[in-house]
């Protein structure tokens, strides 16, 4: 077997050692997200601020840090590892698809470089939701 | 999108291969440790992925991947920023310890022109010995305190030793010893295992993505990635040892770094150096 491809295989056998954080309970985040979402539906002004918040989270180096790998309109010093994020709504009309990509892209593509932001608790469900709102404006 | 599709395809392909391997003992047997075949496959992977890069150029890290950067670097090499470390290293190397001995007494050929043979597998100890480790052992054997593995003194010494070996082909041996094969295999496993919150393996960045930019930095190819060490980095405004680079790569991706010269780091250095056999030593290096 071409061992150059082995990394997906190893990660199936060996639990990454530093993933202690994945053990956190998820319920509170879900609840919070629900509360926020209900709030949003009632107040369109809230949607605007969720988009702004999503952009901030996406660009923040300590949070999404999406510019590490993606060109995104309005962001500086992007990397080239992932595709440019544009025309997102046309490509992914269903926002759940975007949530899934952010939650754990290794589900779609075991080899992907994209970190599993949700699964590994890099972002909360609420933060992912805000970023998805922002992505849908691109 | 093409890229993503191919990756998807490869992903499911290797998943299929695992499933196959799990049900077929014969395949598992055929998959036994074969460093010669591994090194060949490793080198071919990069030679085919970058057909325009001259083989001996892979040892120049990000510069081998990007023409513009290469030009800037070649201009910089006229006044190399690691020169101060080279001068310091040369002097340290020649200065006797309190007991009158020198580093030269600890190494084959007085320590000159031998960088390409490190790390080596020590059959007495049953472990990999890196150049940094050998230097500190030399100090301790002569009654001196060891140096930090991540600071300037160690970088200066290894810079000087690399410099005296420039152009020599990496020449790492795997002795006929079960433990040496295990060390190689262990290093390979470490290199390909995903870890940390970001879920990266070393290979994610240095096999899957060399030449790509991660933010503003161009990723070095894994082939020959240690031949240029130690390196000067403007970002560090100073020199970095191999230990420092490994720890930085781990912590920047929010993986818990190991202690310098932990067994896994020694093994990964053994693996990466062995698969670079035949490629010239180019250290010390300078990076933007």
CSV table of C-alpha atoms in Angstrom, one decimal:
chain,number,residue,atom,x,y,z
A,1,UNK,CA,0.0,0.0,0.0
A,2,UNK,CA,1.4,3.5,-0.8
A,3,UNK,CA,2.1,4.5,2.8
A,4,UNK,CA,2.1,8.1,1.8
A,5,UNK,CA,-1.7,7.8,2.3
A,6,UNK,CA,-1.5,6.1,5.6
A,7,UNK,CA,-2.6,8.9,7.8
A,8,UNK,CA,-6.3,8.3,7.6
A,9,UNK,CA,-5.6,4.7,8.5
A,10,UNK,CA,-3.6,5.4,11.6
A,11,UNK,CA,-6.2,7.8,12.8
A,12,UNK,CA,-8.7,5.0,12.8
A,13,UNK,CA,-6.6,2.8,15.0
A,14,UNK,CA,-5.1,5.3,17.4
A,15,UNK,CA,-7.2,7.7,19.3
A,16,UNK,CA,-5.4,11.1,19.1
A,17,UNK,CA,-3.9,11.6,22.5
A,18,UNK,CA,-4.7,15.3,22.9
A,19,UNK,CA,-8.4,15.1,22.2
A,20,UNK,CA,-9.4,15.2,25.9
A,21,UNK,CA,-11.6,18.1,25.1
A,22,UNK,CA,-14.0,16.1,22.9
A,23,UNK,CA,-15.3,14.6,26.1
A,24,UNK,CA,-17.2,17.7,27.1
A,25,UNK,CA,-21.0,17.5,27.3
A,26,UNK,CA,-22.8,19.0,24.4
A,27,UNK,CA,-26.2,19.7,25.7
A,28,UNK,CA,-25.6,23.2,27.1
A,29,UNK,CA,-24.3,24.4,23.7
A,30,UNK,CA,-27.3,23.0,21.9
A,31,UNK,CA,-29.7,24.6,24.3
A,32,UNK,CA,-27.9,27.9,23.9
A,33,UNK,CA,-28.0,27.7,20.2
A,34,UNK,CA,-31.7,27.0,20.3
A,35,UNK,CA,-32.3,30.0,22.5
A,36,UNK,CA,-30.3,32.2,20.2
A,37,UNK,CA,-31.9,30.9,17.0
A,38,UNK,CA,-35.4,31.5,18.4
A,39,UNK,CA,-34.3,35.0,19.2
A,40,UNK,CA,-33.0,35.5,15.7
A,41,UNK,CA,-36.2,34.4,14.0
A,42,UNK,CA,-38.1,37.0,16.0
A,43,UNK,CA,-35.7,39.9,15.3
A,44,UNK,CA,-34.2,40.4,11.9
A,45,UNK,CA,-31.8,42.9,13.5
A,46,UNK,CA,-30.4,39.9,15.4
A,47,UNK,CA,-29.7,38.2,12.1
A,48,UNK,CA,-27.5,41.1,11.0
A,49,UNK,CA,-25.5,40.9,14.2
A,50,UNK,CA,-25.2,37.2,13.9
A,51,UNK,CA,-23.6,37.7,10.4
A,52,UNK,CA,-21.2,40.3,11.8
A,53,UNK,CA,-20.4,38.0,14.7
A,54,UNK,CA,-19.9,35.1,12.3
A,55,UNK,CA,-17.4,37.1,10.2
A,56,UNK,CA,-15.5,38.1,13.3
A,57,UNK,CA,-15.4,34.4,14.5
A,58,UNK,CA,-14.3,33.3,11.0
A,59,UNK,CA,-11.4,35.8,10.8
A,60,UNK,CA,-10.3,35.5,14.5
A,61,UNK,CA,-7.0,33.7,14.8
A,62,UNK,CA,-8.0,32.2,18.1
A,63,UNK,CA,-11.4,30.9,16.8
A,64,UNK,CA,-12.2,29.8,13.2
A,65,UNK,CA,-9.0,31.2,11.7
A,66,UNK,CA,-10.5,30.2,8.4
A,67,UNK,CA,-8.1,32.5,6.5
A,68,UNK,CA,-5.3,30.1,7.3
A,69,UNK,CA,-6.6,28.0,4.5
A,70,UNK,CA,-9.3,29.9,2.6
A,71,UNK,CA,-9.5,33.1,0.5
A,72,UNK,CA,-12.6,35.0,2.0
A,73,UNK,CA,-13.8,38.4,0.8
A,74,UNK,CA,-12.7,41.1,3.3
A,75,UNK,CA,-9.9,39.0,4.9
A,76,UNK,CA,-6.2,39.6,4.8
A,77,UNK,CA,-3.3,37.2,4.2
A,78,UNK,CA,-5.3,34.1,3.2
A,79,UNK,CA,-3.7,30.7,2.7
A,80,UNK,CA,-4.2,28.4,-0.3
A,81,UNK,CA,-4.9,25.0,1.3
A,82,UNK,CA,-8.7,25.1,0.8
A,83,UNK,CA,-10.9,26.5,-2.0
A,84,UNK,CA,-11.9,30.2,-2.0
A,85,UNK,CA,-15.1,30.5,-0.1
A,86,UNK,CA,-17.5,32.3,-2.5
A,87,UNK,CA,-21.0,31.7,-4.0
A,88,UNK,CA,-21.6,29.5,-1.0
A,89,UNK,CA,-25.4,29.8,-1.0
A,90,UNK,CA,-25.6,28.6,-4.6
A,91,UNK,CA,-23.3,25.7,-3.9
A,92,UNK,CA,-24.9,24.7,-0.5
A,93,UNK,CA,-28.5,25.9,-0.5
A,94,UNK,CA,-29.1,23.7,2.6
A,95,UNK,CA,-27.4,25.4,5.6
A,96,UNK,CA,-27.2,22.0,7.4
A,97,UNK,CA,-24.6,21.0,4.9
A,98,UNK,CA,-22.5,23.9,5.9
A,99,UNK,CA,-23.0,23.1,9.6
A,100,UNK,CA,-21.9,19.6,8.9
A,101,UNK,CA,-18.7,20.7,7.0
A,102,UNK,CA,-17.8,22.9,9.9
A,103,UNK,CA,-18.7,20.4,12.5
A,104,UNK,CA,-16.5,17.6,11.0
A,105,UNK,CA,-15.4,17.6,7.4
A,106,UNK,CA,-13.6,14.3,7.9
A,107,UNK,CA,-17.0,12.7,7.6
A,108,UNK,CA,-17.2,13.7,4.0
A,109,UNK,CA,-13.5,13.4,3.3
A,110,UNK,CA,-11.3,11.4,5.8
A,111,UNK,CA,-8.2,12.9,4.3
A,112,UNK,CA,-9.2,16.5,4.6
A,113,UNK,CA,-6.9,19.1,6.2
A,114,UNK,CA,-9.9,21.0,7.5
A,115,UNK,CA,-10.1,20.7,11.3
A,116,UNK,CA,-13.3,19.2,12.8
A,117,UNK,CA,-14.3,22.5,14.5
A,118,UNK,CA,-17.4,21.1,16.2
A,119,UNK,CA,-16.3,17.6,17.0
A,120,UNK,CA,-13.1,18.8,18.6
A,121,UNK,CA,-14.7,21.7,20.4
A,122,UNK,CA,-12.8,24.4,18.6
A,123,UNK,CA,-16.1,26.2,18.1
A,124,UNK,CA,-19.4,25.9,19.9
A,125,UNK,CA,-22.6,25.0,18.0
A,126,UNK,CA,-23.7,28.6,18.4
A,127,UNK,CA,-20.4,29.9,16.9
A,128,UNK,CA,-20.7,27.5,14.0
A,129,UNK,CA,-24.2,28.7,13.4
A,130,UNK,CA,-23.1,32.4,13.3
A,131,UNK,CA,-20.2,31.5,10.9
A,132,UNK,CA,-22.7,29.7,8.6
A,133,UNK,CA,-24.9,32.8,8.6
A,134,UNK,CA,-21.8,34.7,7.4
A,135,UNK,CA,-20.9,32.1,4.8
A,136,UNK,CA,-24.3,32.4,3.3
A,137,UNK,CA,-23.6,36.0,2.5
A,138,UNK,CA,-20.5,35.2,0.5
B,1,UNK,CA,-13.1,21.1,-6.4
B,2,UNK,CA,-11.1,18.6,-8.4
B,3,UNK,CA,-8.6,18.5,-5.5
B,4,UNK,CA,-11.4,17.8,-3.0
B,5,UNK,CA,-12.8,15.0,-5.2
B,6,UNK,CA,-9.5,13.3,-5.6
B,7,UNK,CA,-8.9,13.5,-1.9
B,8,UNK,CA,-12.4,12.1,-1.3
B,9,UNK,CA,-11.6,9.3,-3.7
B,10,UNK,CA,-8.3,8.5,-2.1
B,11,UNK,CA,-9.9,8.6,1.3
B,12,UNK,CA,-12.5,6.0,0.5
B,13,UNK,CA,-9.9,4.0,-1.4
B,14,UNK,CA,-7.6,3.7,1.6
B,15,UNK,CA,-10.6,3.0,3.8
B,16,UNK,CA,-11.4,0.1,1.4
B,17,UNK,CA,-7.8,-1.0,1.6
B,18,UNK,CA,-8.0,-1.1,5.4
B,19,UNK,CA,-11.1,-3.2,5.4
B,20,UNK,CA,-9.4,-5.5,2.9
B,21,UNK,CA,-6.2,-5.7,5.0
B,22,UNK,CA,-8.3,-6.5,8.1
B,23,UNK,CA,-9.9,-9.5,6.5
B,24,UNK,CA,-6.8,-10.7,4.6
B,25,UNK,CA,-3.8,-11.8,6.7
B,26,UNK,CA,-1.7,-12.2,3.6
B,27,UNK,CA,-1.8,-8.5,2.9
B,28,UNK,CA,-0.8,-7.7,6.5
B,29,UNK,CA,2.2,-9.9,6.1
B,30,UNK,CA,3.2,-8.2,2.9
B,31,UNK,CA,2.9,-4.8,4.7
B,32,UNK,CA,5.8,-5.6,7.0
B,33,UNK,CA,8.4,-2.9,7.7
B,34,UNK,CA,10.4,-2.3,4.6
B,35,UNK,CA,12.4,0.9,4.9
B,36,UNK,CA,14.1,0.6,1.5
B,37,UNK,CA,10.7,0.3,-0.3
B,38,UNK,CA,9.3,3.1,1.9
B,39,UNK,CA,12.2,5.5,1.1
B,40,UNK,CA,11.7,4.8,-2.6
B,41,UNK,CA,8.0,5.4,-2.5
B,42,UNK,CA,8.4,8.5,-0.4
B,43,UNK,CA,10.9,10.0,-2.8
B,44,UNK,CA,8.9,9.1,-5.8
B,45,UNK,CA,5.8,10.6,-4.4
B,46,UNK,CA,7.6,14.0,-4.2
B,47,UNK,CA,9.5,13.7,-7.5
B,48,UNK,CA,6.2,13.0,-9.3
B,49,UNK,CA,4.2,15.6,-7.5
B,50,UNK,CA,6.8,18.3,-8.3
B,51,UNK,CA,8.4,17.2,-11.6
B,52,UNK,CA,10.0,20.6,-12.1
B,53,UNK,CA,11.9,20.6,-8.8
B,54,UNK,CA,15.5,19.3,-9.2
B,55,UNK,CA,15.9,16.4,-6.8
B,56,UNK,CA,18.7,18.0,-4.8
B,57,UNK,CA,16.6,21.2,-4.4
B,58,UNK,CA,14.0,19.6,-2.1
B,59,UNK,CA,16.4,20.2,0.8
B,60,UNK,CA,15.7,23.9,0.6
B,61,UNK,CA,12.3,23.7,2.3
B,62,UNK,CA,9.8,26.3,1.1
B,63,UNK,CA,12.3,27.8,-1.4
B,64,UNK,CA,12.1,24.6,-3.5
B,65,UNK,CA,8.4,25.2,-3.9
B,66,UNK,CA,8.3,28.9,-5.0
B,67,UNK,CA,10.4,30.7,-7.5
B,68,UNK,CA,9.9,34.2,-6.2
B,69,UNK,CA,10.8,33.2,-2.7
B,70,UNK,CA,13.8,31.3,-4.0
B,71,UNK,CA,15.1,34.4,-5.7
B,72,UNK,CA,14.8,36.5,-2.6
B,73,UNK,CA,16.5,33.8,-0.6
B,74,UNK,CA,19.4,33.6,-3.0
B,75,UNK,CA,20.0,37.3,-2.6
B,76,UNK,CA,19.9,36.9,1.1
B,77,UNK,CA,22.4,34.1,1.0
B,78,UNK,CA,25.1,36.7,0.1
B,79,UNK,CA,24.8,37.9,3.7
B,80,UNK,CA,23.4,34.9,5.4
B,81,UNK,CA,21.6,35.7,8.7
B,82,UNK,CA,23.0,32.5,10.3
B,83,UNK,CA,26.6,33.7,10.0
B,84,UNK,CA,26.8,34.8,13.6
B,85,UNK,CA,25.7,31.4,14.7
B,86,UNK,CA,28.2,29.7,12.5
B,87,UNK,CA,31.0,31.8,13.9
B,88,UNK,CA,29.9,31.2,17.4
B,89,UNK,CA,29.6,27.5,16.8
B,90,UNK,CA,33.0,27.2,15.2
B,91,UNK,CA,34.6,28.9,18.3
B,92,UNK,CA,32.6,26.8,20.7
B,93,UNK,CA,33.6,23.7,18.9
B,94,UNK,CA,37.3,24.5,19.2
B,95,UNK,CA,37.2,25.7,22.8
B,96,UNK,CA,38.3,22.9,25.2
B,97,UNK,CA,36.1,21.9,28.1
B,98,UNK,CA,37.4,22.4,31.7
B,99,UNK,CA,39.0,19.0,31.5
B,100,UNK,CA,41.0,19.9,28.4
B,101,UNK,CA,39.1,17.7,25.9
B,102,UNK,CA,36.9,19.1,23.1
B,103,UNK,CA,33.8,18.1,21.1
B,104,UNK,CA,36.2,16.7,18.5
B,105,UNK,CA,37.1,13.9,20.9
B,106,UNK,CA,33.5,12.7,21.1
B,107,UNK,CA,32.9,12.2,17.4
B,108,UNK,CA,34.2,10.2,14.4
B,109,UNK,CA,36.5,12.3,12.2
B,110,UNK,CA,36.8,14.9,14.9
B,111,UNK,CA,33.2,15.9,14.2
B,112,UNK,CA,33.9,17.4,10.8
B,113,UNK,CA,31.8,16.4,7.8
B,114,UNK,CA,29.6,13.9,9.7
B,115,UNK,CA,26.2,15.6,9.9
B,116,UNK,CA,24.9,13.3,7.2
B,117,UNK,CA,25.2,10.2,9.5
B,118,UNK,CA,22.9,11.6,12.2
B,119,UNK,CA,20.6,10.4,13.7
B,120,UNK,CA,22.0,6.9,14.0
B,121,UNK,CA,20.7,3.8,15.7
B,122,UNK,CA,22.8,2.9,18.7
B,123,UNK,CA,22.7,-0.9,19.0
B,124,UNK,CA,24.2,-0.8,22.5
B,125,UNK,CA,21.5,1.5,23.8
B,126,UNK,CA,18.8,0.1,21.5
B,127,UNK,CA,17.7,3.7,20.6
B,128,UNK,CA,18.1,6.4,18.1
B,129,UNK,CA,20.8,9.0,18.8
B,130,UNK,CA,20.4,12.4,17.2
B,131,UNK,CA,23.2,14.9,16.7
B,132,UNK,CA,21.7,17.2,19.4
B,133,UNK,CA,21.6,14.4,21.9
B,134,UNK,CA,25.2,13.3,21.0
B,135,UNK,CA,26.4,16.8,21.6
B,136,UNK,CA,24.9,17.0,25.1
B,137,UNK,CA,26.1,13.5,26.0
B,138,UNK,CA,29.6,14.7,25.0
B,139,UNK,CA,29.3,17.7,27.3
B,140,UNK,CA,28.0,15.6,30.2
B,141,UNK,CA,30.7,12.9,29.7
B,142,UNK,CA,33.2,15.7,30.0
B,143,UNK,CA,31.7,17.2,33.2
B,144,UNK,CA,29.8,20.1,31.5
B,145,UNK,CA,26.2,20.9,32.0
B,146,UNK,CA,24.0,20.0,29.0
B,147,UNK,CA,22.7,22.9,26.8
B,148,UNK,CA,19.0,23.6,26.2
B,149,UNK,CA,17.8,21.7,23.1
B,150,UNK,CA,15.9,24.7,21.9
B,151,UNK,CA,18.3,27.6,22.4
B,152,UNK,CA,21.1,29.3,20.6
B,153,UNK,CA,24.1,27.4,21.9
B,154,UNK,CA,22.8,24.1,20.5
B,155,UNK,CA,21.8,25.7,17.3
B,156,UNK,CA,25.3,27.2,16.9
B,157,UNK,CA,27.0,23.9,17.4
B,158,UNK,CA,24.8,22.0,15.0
B,159,UNK,CA,25.0,24.9,12.5
B,160,UNK,CA,28.7,24.6,12.4
B,161,UNK,CA,28.7,20.8,12.1
B,162,UNK,CA,26.1,21.0,9.3
B,163,UNK,CA,28.2,23.6,7.5
B,164,UNK,CA,31.2,21.3,7.5
B,165,UNK,CA,29.0,18.6,5.9
B,166,UNK,CA,27.3,20.7,3.2
B,167,UNK,CA,26.7,18.9,0.0
B,168,UNK,CA,27.3,15.4,1.5
B,169,UNK,CA,24.5,13.0,0.8
B,170,UNK,CA,22.3,12.0,3.8
B,171,UNK,CA,23.5,8.6,4.7
B,172,UNK,CA,21.4,7.0,7.5
B,173,UNK,CA,21.7,3.3,8.2
B,174,UNK,CA,19.3,0.9,9.7
B,175,UNK,CA,21.3,-1.9,11.3
B,176,UNK,CA,20.1,-5.5,11.3
B,177,UNK,CA,18.4,-5.2,14.6
B,178,UNK,CA,14.7,-5.6,15.3
B,179,UNK,CA,14.7,-2.5,17.6
B,180,UNK,CA,16.1,-0.3,14.8
B,181,UNK,CA,13.2,-1.4,12.5
B,182,UNK,CA,10.8,-0.7,15.3
B,183,UNK,CA,12.3,2.8,15.8
B,184,UNK,CA,11.8,3.5,12.1
B,185,UNK,CA,8.3,2.2,12.1
B,186,UNK,CA,7.5,4.2,15.2
B,187,UNK,CA,8.8,7.4,13.7
B,188,UNK,CA,6.7,6.7,10.6
B,189,UNK,CA,3.6,6.2,12.7
B,190,UNK,CA,4.2,9.4,14.7
B,191,UNK,CA,4.6,11.3,11.4
B,192,UNK,CA,1.3,10.0,10.0
B,193,UNK,CA,-0.8,10.1,13.1
B,194,UNK,CA,-3.3,12.9,13.5
B,195,UNK,CA,-3.3,14.6,16.9
B,196,UNK,CA,-4.4,17.7,18.8
B,197,UNK,CA,-7.5,19.7,18.6
B,198,UNK,CA,-6.9,20.6,15.0
B,199,UNK,CA,-6.5,17.0,14.0
B,200,UNK,CA,-3.3,17.4,11.9
B,201,UNK,CA,-0.6,14.9,11.4
B,202,UNK,CA,2.9,16.1,10.3
B,203,UNK,CA,2.0,14.6,7.0
B,204,UNK,CA,-1.2,16.8,6.7
B,205,UNK,CA,1.1,19.8,6.2
B,206,UNK,CA,4.3,18.4,4.8
B,207,UNK,CA,3.0,15.6,2.5
B,208,UNK,CA,-0.5,16.7,1.6
B,209,UNK,CA,0.1,20.4,1.3
B,210,UNK,CA,3.8,21.3,0.5
B,211,UNK,CA,4.0,24.4,-1.6
B,212,UNK,CA,0.6,25.6,-0.4
B,213,UNK,CA,0.4,28.7,1.7
B,214,UNK,CA,-0.9,28.4,5.3
B,215,UNK,CA,-1.6,32.0,6.0
B,216,UNK,CA,1.5,33.7,4.6
B,217,UNK,CA,3.9,30.7,5.0
B,218,UNK,CA,4.8,28.3,2.3
B,219,UNK,CA,4.8,24.8,3.5
B,220,UNK,CA,8.1,22.8,3.1
B,221,UNK,CA,8.0,19.3,1.6
B,222,UNK,CA,8.7,16.5,4.0
B,223,UNK,CA,11.3,15.1,1.6
B,224,UNK,CA,14.7,16.4,2.9
B,225,UNK,CA,13.0,18.5,5.5
B,226,UNK,CA,15.8,18.0,8.1
B,227,UNK,CA,18.7,18.5,5.7
B,228,UNK,CA,18.7,22.3,6.2
B,229,UNK,CA,18.4,22.3,10.0
B,230,UNK,CA,19.2,24.2,12.1
B,231,UNK,CA,17.5,27.2,10.5
B,232,UNK,CA,17.5,30.9,11.0
B,233,UNK,CA,13.9,32.3,11.0
B,234,UNK,CA,13.2,36.0,10.8
B,235,UNK,CA,10.0,35.3,12.8
B,236,UNK,CA,12.1,33.9,15.6
B,237,UNK,CA,14.8,36.6,15.0
B,238,UNK,CA,17.2,33.8,15.6
B,239,UNK,CA,18.2,30.2,15.1
B,240,UNK,CA,16.1,27.2,15.7
B,241,UNK,CA,17.2,23.6,16.3
B,242,UNK,CA,15.4,20.5,15.1
B,243,UNK,CA,13.9,20.1,18.6
B,244,UNK,CA,12.6,23.7,18.5
B,245,UNK,CA,11.0,23.2,15.1
B,246,UNK,CA,9.2,20.0,16.1
B,247,UNK,CA,7.9,21.6,19.3
B,248,UNK,CA,6.7,24.7,17.4
B,249,UNK,CA,4.9,22.7,14.8
B,250,UNK,CA,3.1,20.7,17.5
B,251,UNK,CA,2.2,23.6,19.6
B,252,UNK,CA,1.1,25.9,16.7
B,253,UNK,CA,-1.5,23.2,15.8
B,254,UNK,CA,-2.6,23.0,19.5
B,255,UNK,CA,-1.2,19.5,19.9
B,256,UNK,CA,0.7,18.9,23.2
B,257,UNK,CA,4.4,19.0,22.2
B,258,UNK,CA,6.7,16.3,23.6
B,259,UNK,CA,9.9,16.9,25.6
B,260,UNK,CA,12.8,17.7,23.4
B,261,UNK,CA,14.6,14.4,22.5
B,262,UNK,CA,11.6,12.3,23.6
B,263,UNK,CA,11.7,8.8,22.0
B,264,UNK,CA,9.0,9.7,19.5
B,265,UNK,CA,10.9,12.8,18.3
B,266,UNK,CA,14.1,10.8,18.0
B,267,UNK,CA,12.2,8.2,16.0
B,268,UNK,CA,10.5,10.7,13.7
B,269,UNK,CA,13.9,12.3,13.0
B,270,UNK,CA,15.3,8.8,12.2
B,271,UNK,CA,12.4,8.2,9.8
B,272,UNK,CA,12.5,11.6,8.0
B,273,UNK,CA,16.3,11.4,7.7
B,274,UNK,CA,16.3,7.9,6.4
B,275,UNK,CA,13.8,8.6,3.6
B,276,UNK,CA,15.9,11.6,2.6
B,277,UNK,CA,19.0,9.4,2.0
B,278,UNK,CA,20.9,10.5,-1.0
B,279,UNK,CA,19.9,14.2,-0.7
B,280,UNK,CA,22.5,16.7,0.2
B,281,UNK,CA,23.0,18.4,3.6
B,282,UNK,CA,22.2,22.1,3.1
B,283,UNK,CA,22.2,23.4,6.6
B,284,UNK,CA,22.3,25.7,8.3
B,285,UNK,CA,19.3,27.3,6.5
B,286,UNK,CA,17.6,30.7,6.5
B,287,UNK,CA,13.9,31.2,6.3
B,288,UNK,CA,11.8,34.3,5.9
